[in-house]
mmCIF file of N, CA and C in Angstrom:
data_model
loop_
_atom_site.group_PDB
_atom_site.id
_atom_site.type_symbol
_atom_site.label_atom_id
_atom_site.label_comp_id
_atom_site.label_asym_id
_atom_site.label_seq_id
_atom_site.Cartn_x
_atom_site.Cartn_y
_atom_site.Cartn_z
ATOM 1 N N MET A 1 7.510 29.779 -92.068
ATOM 2 C CA MET A 1 8.567 28.904 -91.647
ATOM 3 C C MET A 1 9.779 29.695 -91.185
ATOM 4 N N GLN A 2 9.711 30.979 -91.274
ATOM 5 C CA GLN A 2 10.822 31.793 -90.809
ATOM 6 C C GLN A 2 10.998 31.602 -89.315
ATOM 7 N N GLY A 3 12.252 31.591 -88.899
ATOM 8 C CA GLY A 3 12.533 31.435 -87.489
ATOM 9 C C GLY A 3 12.804 29.998 -87.087
ATOM 10 N N THR A 4 12.488 29.039 -87.955
ATOM 11 C CA THR A 4 12.764 27.649 -87.638
ATOM 12 C C THR A 4 13.960 27.180 -88.453
ATOM 13 N N VAL A 5 14.667 26.233 -87.895
ATOM 14 C CA VAL A 5 15.828 25.692 -88.595
ATOM 15 C C VAL A 5 15.635 24.183 -88.716
ATOM 16 N N PRO A 6 15.087 23.724 -89.857
ATOM 17 C CA PRO A 6 14.925 22.283 -90.037
ATOM 18 C C PRO A 6 16.282 21.615 -90.227
ATOM 19 N N THR A 7 16.363 20.339 -89.904
ATOM 20 C CA THR A 7 17.618 19.622 -90.099
ATOM 21 C C THR A 7 17.455 18.607 -91.212
ATOM 22 N N LEU A 8 18.509 18.395 -91.944
ATOM 23 C CA LEU A 8 18.521 17.440 -93.044
ATOM 24 C C LEU A 8 19.804 16.637 -92.920
ATOM 25 N N GLY A 9 19.673 15.389 -92.495
ATOM 26 C CA GLY A 9 20.859 14.557 -92.318
ATOM 27 C C GLY A 9 21.788 15.081 -91.239
ATOM 28 N N GLY A 10 21.219 15.699 -90.200
ATOM 29 C CA GLY A 10 22.030 16.237 -89.124
ATOM 30 C C GLY A 10 22.621 17.600 -89.424
ATOM 31 N N GLU A 11 22.405 18.082 -90.629
ATOM 32 C CA GLU A 11 22.947 19.373 -91.041
ATOM 33 C C GLU A 11 21.832 20.410 -90.999
ATOM 34 N N LYS A 12 22.087 21.554 -90.382
ATOM 35 C CA LYS A 12 21.058 22.591 -90.304
ATOM 36 C C LYS A 12 20.863 23.242 -91.664
ATOM 37 N N THR A 13 19.602 23.398 -92.046
ATOM 38 C CA THR A 13 19.280 24.050 -93.316
ATOM 39 C C THR A 13 18.253 25.139 -93.057
ATOM 40 N N MET A 14 18.213 26.135 -93.908
ATOM 41 C CA MET A 14 17.240 27.212 -93.780
ATOM 42 C C MET A 14 16.542 27.378 -95.114
ATOM 43 N N LEU A 15 15.219 27.290 -95.100
ATOM 44 C CA LEU A 15 14.451 27.480 -96.319
ATOM 45 C C LEU A 15 14.022 28.935 -96.413
ATOM 46 N N ASP A 16 14.150 29.504 -97.578
ATOM 47 C CA ASP A 16 13.758 30.885 -97.824
ATOM 48 C C ASP A 16 12.306 30.892 -98.285
ATOM 49 N N ASP A 17 11.420 31.511 -97.511
ATOM 50 C CA ASP A 17 9.994 31.525 -97.841
ATOM 51 C C ASP A 17 9.684 32.218 -99.156
ATOM 52 N N SER A 18 10.580 33.052 -99.646
ATOM 53 C CA SER A 18 10.299 33.789 -100.875
ATOM 54 C C SER A 18 10.724 33.019 -102.124
ATOM 55 N N ARG A 19 11.386 31.896 -101.960
ATOM 56 C CA ARG A 19 11.845 31.102 -103.109
ATOM 57 C C ARG A 19 11.026 29.826 -103.224
ATOM 58 N N PRO A 20 10.662 29.439 -104.449
ATOM 59 C CA PRO A 20 9.883 28.205 -104.624
ATOM 60 C C PRO A 20 10.728 26.965 -104.319
ATOM 61 N N VAL A 21 10.075 25.931 -103.830
ATOM 62 C CA VAL A 21 10.756 24.668 -103.562
ATOM 63 C C VAL A 21 10.956 23.915 -104.870
ATOM 64 N N TYR A 22 9.922 23.936 -105.723
ATOM 65 C CA TYR A 22 9.974 23.271 -107.026
ATOM 66 C C TYR A 22 9.630 24.267 -108.120
ATOM 67 N N THR A 23 10.150 24.024 -109.320
ATOM 68 C CA THR A 23 9.713 24.810 -110.471
ATOM 69 C C THR A 23 8.325 24.322 -110.863
ATOM 70 N N ILE A 24 7.611 25.116 -111.656
ATOM 71 C CA ILE A 24 6.282 24.722 -112.130
ATOM 72 C C ILE A 24 6.357 23.383 -112.865
ATOM 73 N N GLY A 25 7.369 23.237 -113.704
ATOM 74 C CA GLY A 25 7.515 22.002 -114.478
ATOM 75 C C GLY A 25 7.723 20.777 -113.605
ATOM 76 N N THR A 26 8.547 20.909 -112.578
ATOM 77 C CA THR A 26 8.810 19.789 -111.674
ATOM 78 C C THR A 26 7.571 19.449 -110.858
ATOM 79 N N ALA A 27 6.892 20.465 -110.341
ATOM 80 C CA ALA A 27 5.674 20.230 -109.565
ATOM 81 C C ALA A 27 4.609 19.558 -110.424
ATOM 82 N N ALA A 28 4.467 20.008 -111.665
ATOM 83 C CA ALA A 28 3.485 19.410 -112.573
ATOM 84 C C ALA A 28 3.819 17.948 -112.840
ATOM 85 N N GLU A 29 5.094 17.662 -113.013
ATOM 86 C CA GLU A 29 5.509 16.280 -113.255
ATOM 87 C C GLU A 29 5.218 15.401 -112.039
ATOM 88 N N LEU A 30 5.494 15.905 -110.845
ATOM 89 C CA LEU A 30 5.221 15.147 -109.622
ATOM 90 C C LEU A 30 3.733 14.862 -109.450
ATOM 91 N N LEU A 31 2.905 15.838 -109.828
ATOM 92 C CA LEU A 31 1.456 15.700 -109.679
ATOM 93 C C LEU A 31 0.784 15.068 -110.892
ATOM 94 N N GLU A 32 1.590 14.836 -111.939
ATOM 95 C CA GLU A 32 1.087 14.251 -113.181
ATOM 96 C C GLU A 32 -0.032 15.090 -113.791
ATOM 97 N N VAL A 33 0.195 16.408 -113.842
ATOM 98 C CA VAL A 33 -0.732 17.336 -114.491
ATOM 99 C C VAL A 33 0.066 18.214 -115.446
ATOM 100 N N HIS A 34 -0.643 18.905 -116.321
ATOM 101 C CA HIS A 34 0.009 19.827 -117.249
ATOM 102 C C HIS A 34 0.443 21.070 -116.468
ATOM 103 N N PRO A 35 1.616 21.627 -116.768
ATOM 104 C CA PRO A 35 2.098 22.807 -116.032
ATOM 105 C C PRO A 35 1.121 23.982 -116.020
ATOM 106 N N ARG A 36 0.365 24.166 -117.090
ATOM 107 C CA ARG A 36 -0.604 25.273 -117.107
ATOM 108 C C ARG A 36 -1.690 25.109 -116.054
ATOM 109 N N THR A 37 -1.943 23.881 -115.640
ATOM 110 C CA THR A 37 -2.938 23.626 -114.598
ATOM 111 C C THR A 37 -2.533 24.302 -113.292
ATOM 112 N N LEU A 38 -1.248 24.431 -113.061
ATOM 113 C CA LEU A 38 -0.748 24.984 -111.800
ATOM 114 C C LEU A 38 -0.549 26.491 -111.827
ATOM 115 N N ARG A 39 -0.621 27.093 -112.992
ATOM 116 C CA ARG A 39 -0.375 28.535 -113.081
ATOM 117 C C ARG A 39 -1.578 29.345 -112.685
#
């Protein structure tokens, strides 16, 4: 995704590919699985 500039509400944002979007705990909660399942 490097090199692209997505917009959010008309405001330019840049996502860092080296940083996670969600923590393991948050992702597990969204998927309704135990966090160890994702590790």
